[in-house]
Amino acid sequence: MKSDRNAQQLIDQHWRDLALHSFRDQRPYFTNFLPQEDQAAAQKIAASAGVTCLAWGGVENAACVMLCFTPETVPVLLEQFPIACLMFTYRASLRPEHCDFLGTLMACNVECDRIGDILIAPHMAQMFVCRHVASVVMQEVCRVGRVGVSVSDDAPVSLTAQTTFTALCGTVASLRADAIAAFVTRLSREKAAQLIRQGRLMRCHTMVEIPSALMQVGDVFSIRGYGKFRIDALDGVTRKGRYHITIQKYQ
């Protein structure tokens, strides 16, 4: 937990530095890609520095986005985000998987935070990357997994990001935030409470800092480092008084 806390402190400090530089220089500063659910925490840091925080991932409903810290007097267009959309085309009936694309780029020494959403369809895929690594990918990638591919950066975005979920079903002792957090992270109740006290649980874009705060069906929440979730249903109570619960995890 200490290493997690230190890592988060470094991230928060990096955002704070970008926000302060933006205010000082009166120009936008961009991050690399990060989970969309981190935007709410970054917005609070931006506001404390007197700037705004925008997010864009190259397509609507992107799971991974870049953040832009910019003064309110300096509007930023989506086209200004340093994001390139790479088109992969292939003829083989064997379609590459998400992990195949990631593995290929890792082999090219492209770091994970330079890679955004990867949208896969029959015979084609589109990947969003930091603009400065696009040329590396186009020069070095000719295969993804076992499939030969052609890569270009001049095709318009034609695929959409689809929201998919994984259902987490089980029981919880209560609807307290620490019980819900422990359930979705598979951590102990005590460690889940520590995450909450660190400000890593956001519900409806509001930070939850009290482990005893009550949650309810329909709540959308995120835990930095663990993902984004929605409480989908309560399905009764066990003989021991525990709640049957279904939580959808965003993919």
Tab-separated table of C-alpha atoms in Angstrom:
chain	number	residue	atom	x	y	z
A	1	MET	CA	0.000	0.000	0.000
A	2	LYS	CA	2.865	2.373	0.737
A	3	SER	CA	4.242	1.971	-2.803
A	4	ASP	CA	0.744	2.569	-4.227
A	5	ARG	CA	0.438	5.723	-2.143
A	6	ASN	CA	3.842	6.980	-3.266
A	7	ALA	CA	3.027	6.256	-6.916
A	8	GLN	CA	-0.241	8.166	-6.658
A	9	GLN	CA	1.496	11.082	-4.961
A	10	LEU	CA	3.934	11.259	-7.880
A	11	ILE	CA	1.047	11.265	-10.376
A	12	ASP	CA	-0.786	13.976	-8.456
A	13	GLN	CA	2.394	16.056	-8.291
A	14	HIS	CA	2.928	15.679	-12.039
A	15	TRP	CA	-0.615	16.916	-12.697
A	16	ARG	CA	-0.071	19.785	-10.258
A	17	ASP	CA	3.152	20.770	-12.034
A	18	LEU	CA	1.415	20.770	-15.419
A	19	ALA	CA	-1.441	22.855	-14.041
A	20	LEU	CA	0.935	25.386	-12.496
A	21	HIS	CA	3.004	25.586	-15.689
A	22	SER	CA	-0.174	26.150	-17.671
A	23	PHE	CA	-1.220	29.001	-15.403
A	24	ARG	CA	2.260	30.538	-15.456
A	25	ASP	CA	2.820	30.244	-19.209
A	26	GLN	CA	-0.821	30.798	-20.220
A	27	ARG	CA	-0.789	27.877	-22.607
A	28	PRO	CA	-2.044	24.273	-22.627
A	29	TYR	CA	-0.051	21.312	-21.325
A	30	PHE	CA	-0.960	17.706	-22.163
A	31	THR	CA	-0.470	14.384	-20.389
A	32	ASN	CA	0.042	10.983	-21.946
A	33	PHE	CA	-2.865	8.507	-21.937
A	34	LEU	CA	-4.490	7.505	-18.684
A	35	PRO	CA	-7.800	5.947	-17.548
A	36	GLN	CA	-10.807	8.174	-18.173
A	37	GLU	CA	-11.874	7.879	-14.544
A	38	ASP	CA	-8.756	9.793	-13.434
A	39	GLN	CA	-10.115	13.006	-14.953
A	40	ALA	CA	-12.243	13.911	-11.923
A	41	ALA	CA	-9.250	13.910	-9.565
A	42	ALA	CA	-7.163	15.888	-12.069
A	43	GLN	CA	-9.929	18.469	-12.424
A	44	LYS	CA	-9.736	19.220	-8.700
A	45	ILE	CA	-5.994	19.766	-8.971
A	46	ALA	CA	-6.492	21.976	-12.026
A	47	ALA	CA	-9.092	24.095	-10.243
A	48	SER	CA	-6.759	24.641	-7.283
A	49	ALA	CA	-4.151	25.999	-9.729
A	50	GLY	CA	-6.624	28.293	-11.495
A	51	VAL	CA	-6.885	26.373	-14.779
A	52	THR	CA	-9.275	23.890	-16.377
A	53	CYS	CA	-8.752	20.229	-17.216
A	54	LEU	CA	-10.109	18.770	-20.469
A	55	ALA	CA	-10.019	15.155	-21.640
A	56	TRP	CA	-10.041	13.518	-25.067
A	57	GLY	CA	-9.092	10.071	-26.304
A	58	GLY	CA	-9.540	10.481	-30.052
A	59	VAL	CA	-13.092	9.098	-30.057
A	60	GLU	CA	-16.248	9.539	-27.971
A	61	ASN	CA	-16.511	7.340	-24.871
A	62	ALA	CA	-12.816	6.424	-24.951
A	63	ALA	CA	-11.625	4.430	-21.961
A	64	CYS	CA	-8.152	5.991	-22.182
A	65	VAL	CA	-7.784	9.755	-22.562
A	66	MET	CA	-5.216	12.524	-22.581
A	67	LEU	CA	-5.701	15.375	-20.155
A	68	CYS	CA	-5.139	18.980	-21.139
A	69	PHE	CA	-4.482	21.606	-18.477
A	70	THR	CA	-5.266	25.004	-19.932
A	71	PRO	CA	-6.250	28.501	-18.739
A	72	GLU	CA	-9.937	29.325	-19.146
A	73	THR	CA	-8.930	32.129	-21.517
A	74	VAL	CA	-7.076	29.713	-23.830
A	75	PRO	CA	-9.639	27.406	-25.507
A	76	VAL	CA	-8.339	24.098	-26.828
A	77	LEU	CA	-9.831	22.283	-29.822
A	78	LEU	CA	-9.944	18.483	-29.943
A	79	GLU	CA	-7.649	18.631	-32.972
A	80	GLN	CA	-4.942	20.164	-30.791
A	81	PHE	CA	-4.591	17.058	-28.634
A	82	PRO	CA	-1.352	15.325	-29.759
A	83	ILE	CA	-3.157	12.105	-30.686
A	84	ALA	CA	-2.680	10.084	-33.863
A	85	CYS	CA	-5.156	7.490	-35.131
A	86	LEU	CA	-3.371	4.541	-36.726
A	87	MET	CA	-5.261	2.269	-39.098
A	88	PHE	CA	-4.244	-1.415	-39.209
A	89	THR	CA	-5.590	-3.445	-42.100
A	90	TYR	CA	-5.226	-7.199	-42.579
A	91	ARG	CA	-6.675	-9.876	-44.835
A	92	ALA	CA	-6.303	-12.913	-42.641
A	93	SER	CA	-9.415	-14.463	-41.157
A	94	LEU	CA	-7.514	-14.745	-37.869
A	95	ARG	CA	-8.207	-11.438	-36.146
A	96	PRO	CA	-5.553	-10.026	-33.761
A	97	GLU	CA	-6.648	-9.505	-30.162
A	98	HIS	CA	-6.144	-6.475	-27.955
A	99	CYS	CA	-3.222	-8.169	-26.201
A	100	ASP	CA	-1.566	-8.878	-29.572
A	101	PHE	CA	-1.525	-5.158	-30.411
A	102	LEU	CA	-0.166	-4.250	-26.989
A	103	GLY	CA	2.523	-6.922	-27.168
A	104	THR	CA	3.614	-5.749	-30.604
A	105	LEU	CA	4.002	-2.152	-29.458
A	106	MET	CA	5.813	-3.204	-26.292
A	107	ALA	CA	8.311	-5.010	-28.539
A	108	CYS	CA	8.858	-1.660	-30.293
A	109	ASN	CA	9.648	-0.068	-26.900
A	110	VAL	CA	6.437	1.958	-26.953
A	111	GLU	CA	5.374	2.515	-23.349
A	112	CYS	CA	1.820	1.736	-22.244
A	113	ASP	CA	0.911	5.339	-21.480
A	114	ARG	CA	1.626	6.248	-25.118
A	115	ILE	CA	-1.225	3.957	-26.205
A	116	GLY	CA	-4.913	4.805	-25.973
A	117	ASP	CA	-7.963	2.827	-27.046
A	118	ILE	CA	-7.618	-0.009	-29.546
A	119	LEU	CA	-10.781	-0.575	-31.597
A	120	ILE	CA	-10.899	-3.896	-33.440
A	121	ALA	CA	-13.175	-4.944	-36.302
A	122	PRO	CA	-13.022	-7.617	-39.037
A	123	HIS	CA	-10.067	-6.935	-41.333
A	124	MET	CA	-9.178	-3.637	-39.628
A	125	ALA	CA	-8.385	-1.970	-36.339
A	126	GLN	CA	-7.790	1.607	-35.235
A	127	MET	CA	-5.439	2.538	-32.435
A	128	PHE	CA	-4.921	5.907	-30.780
A	129	VAL	CA	-1.353	6.748	-29.808
A	130	CYS	CA	0.673	9.779	-28.801
A	131	ARG	CA	1.503	11.588	-31.999
A	132	HIS	CA	5.263	11.365	-31.546
A	133	VAL	CA	5.277	7.538	-31.544
A	134	ALA	CA	3.095	7.115	-34.640
A	135	SER	CA	6.051	7.137	-37.045
A	136	VAL	CA	7.836	4.466	-34.992
A	137	VAL	CA	4.836	2.157	-35.201
A	138	MET	CA	4.388	2.702	-38.946
A	139	GLN	CA	8.068	2.015	-39.624
A	140	GLU	CA	8.512	-1.033	-37.413
A	141	VAL	CA	5.199	-2.901	-37.326
A	142	CYS	CA	4.332	-5.299	-40.142
A	143	ARG	CA	2.820	-8.086	-38.046
A	144	VAL	CA	0.506	-8.148	-35.055
A	145	GLY	CA	0.605	-11.542	-33.408
A	146	ARG	CA	0.538	-14.019	-36.288
A	147	VAL	CA	-1.234	-11.648	-38.658
A	148	GLY	CA	0.469	-9.504	-41.294
A	149	VAL	CA	-0.742	-5.902	-41.222
A	150	SER	CA	-0.424	-2.610	-43.075
A	151	VAL	CA	-0.331	0.545	-40.968
A	152	SER	CA	-1.256	4.099	-41.982
A	153	ASP	CA	-2.083	7.343	-40.222
A	154	ASP	CA	-4.214	9.072	-42.849
A	155	ALA	CA	-7.556	7.268	-42.473
A	156	PRO	CA	-10.442	8.990	-40.668
A	157	VAL	CA	-11.764	7.530	-37.445
A	158	SER	CA	-14.443	5.065	-38.524
A	159	LEU	CA	-14.866	2.765	-35.516
A	160	THR	CA	-16.617	3.604	-32.271
A	161	ALA	CA	-15.728	2.808	-28.692
A	162	GLN	CA	-18.285	0.375	-27.311
A	163	THR	CA	-18.871	0.229	-23.570
A	164	THR	CA	-18.668	-3.360	-22.361
A	165	PHE	CA	-18.914	-4.720	-18.855
A	166	THR	CA	-17.840	-7.669	-16.763
A	167	ALA	CA	-20.377	-8.656	-14.112
A	168	LEU	CA	-19.039	-9.067	-10.567
A	169	CYS	CA	-21.509	-11.046	-8.470
A	170	GLY	CA	-21.240	-11.899	-4.792
A	171	THR	CA	-22.217	-10.731	-1.337
A	172	VAL	CA	-21.232	-7.746	0.797
A	173	ALA	CA	-21.787	-7.080	4.475
A	174	SER	CA	-23.263	-3.644	3.796
A	175	LEU	CA	-23.475	-0.887	1.201
A	176	ARG	CA	-20.766	1.140	2.912
A	177	ALA	CA	-18.113	2.481	0.565
A	178	ASP	CA	-15.352	0.402	2.169
A	179	ALA	CA	-17.371	-2.814	1.774
A	180	ILE	CA	-18.106	-2.066	-1.889
A	181	ALA	CA	-14.481	-1.082	-2.557
A	182	ALA	CA	-13.210	-4.250	-0.889
A	183	PHE	CA	-15.552	-6.349	-3.027
A	184	VAL	CA	-14.465	-4.916	-6.399
A	185	THR	CA	-10.738	-4.713	-5.590
A	186	ARG	CA	-10.533	-8.054	-3.761
A	187	LEU	CA	-8.705	-6.282	-0.942
A	188	SER	CA	-9.387	-6.511	2.767
A	189	ARG	CA	-11.898	-4.065	4.215
A	190	GLU	CA	-9.074	-2.257	6.017
A	191	LYS	CA	-7.001	-1.798	2.856
A	192	ALA	CA	-10.075	-0.684	0.930
A	193	ALA	CA	-10.724	1.944	3.606
A	194	GLN	CA	-7.148	3.192	3.160
A	195	LEU	CA	-7.789	3.678	-0.564
A	196	ILE	CA	-10.838	5.755	0.282
A	197	ARG	CA	-8.961	7.916	2.796
A	198	GLN	CA	-6.341	8.544	0.097
A	199	GLY	CA	-9.075	10.060	-2.081
A	200	ARG	CA	-8.988	7.329	-4.727
A	201	LEU	CA	-12.732	6.596	-4.769
A	202	MET	CA	-14.806	8.899	-6.978
A	203	ARG	CA	-18.599	8.592	-7.143
A	204	CYS	CA	-20.478	10.606	-9.761
A	205	HIS	CA	-17.382	12.837	-10.156
A	206	THR	CA	-17.251	13.528	-6.409
A	207	MET	CA	-14.504	12.251	-4.146
A	208	VAL	CA	-15.651	9.915	-1.357
A	209	GLU	CA	-13.273	10.195	1.593
A	210	ILE	CA	-15.296	8.549	4.374
A	211	PRO	CA	-15.243	4.724	4.410
A	212	SER	CA	-18.680	4.616	6.082
A	213	ALA	CA	-20.380	6.608	3.283
A	214	LEU	CA	-23.377	4.687	1.935
A	215	MET	CA	-23.722	3.751	-1.736
A	216	GLN	CA	-26.788	2.645	-3.701
A	217	VAL	CA	-27.954	0.878	-6.834
A	218	GLY	CA	-27.192	2.972	-9.906
A	219	ASP	CA	-24.074	4.597	-8.480
A	220	VAL	CA	-21.208	4.880	-10.966
A	221	PHE	CA	-17.855	5.013	-9.223
A	222	SER	CA	-14.176	4.572	-9.941
A	223	ILE	CA	-11.167	3.620	-7.867
A	224	ARG	CA	-7.906	4.911	-9.239
A	225	GLY	CA	-5.720	1.970	-10.138
A	226	TYR	CA	-8.618	-0.506	-10.194
A	227	GLY	CA	-11.121	0.751	-12.757
A	228	LYS	CA	-14.634	2.070	-13.155
A	229	PHE	CA	-17.786	0.361	-11.897
A	230	ARG	CA	-21.576	0.612	-11.613
A	231	ILE	CA	-23.737	-0.921	-8.888
A	232	ASP	CA	-26.230	-2.793	-11.030
A	233	ALA	CA	-28.535	-4.661	-8.657
A	234	LEU	CA	-29.256	-5.940	-5.171
A	235	ASP	CA	-30.770	-9.409	-5.230
A	236	GLY	CA	-31.890	-10.059	-1.682
A	237	VAL	CA	-30.247	-10.846	1.628
A	238	THR	CA	-28.585	-14.049	2.820
A	239	ARG	CA	-29.524	-15.792	6.059
A	240	LYS	CA	-26.521	-14.145	7.656
A	241	GLY	CA	-27.701	-10.694	6.628
A	242	ARG	CA	-25.303	-10.137	3.732
A	243	TYR	CA	-26.477	-8.472	0.528
A	244	HIS	CA	-26.434	-10.299	-2.806
A	245	ILE	CA	-24.996	-7.715	-5.197
A	246	THR	CA	-24.133	-7.380	-8.889
A	247	ILE	CA	-21.591	-4.747	-9.912
A	248	GLN	CA	-20.687	-4.058	-13.533
A	249	LYS	CA	-17.018	-3.359	-14.207
A	250	TYR	CA	-16.362	-1.173	-17.263
A	251	GLN	CA	-13.953	-2.758	-19.755
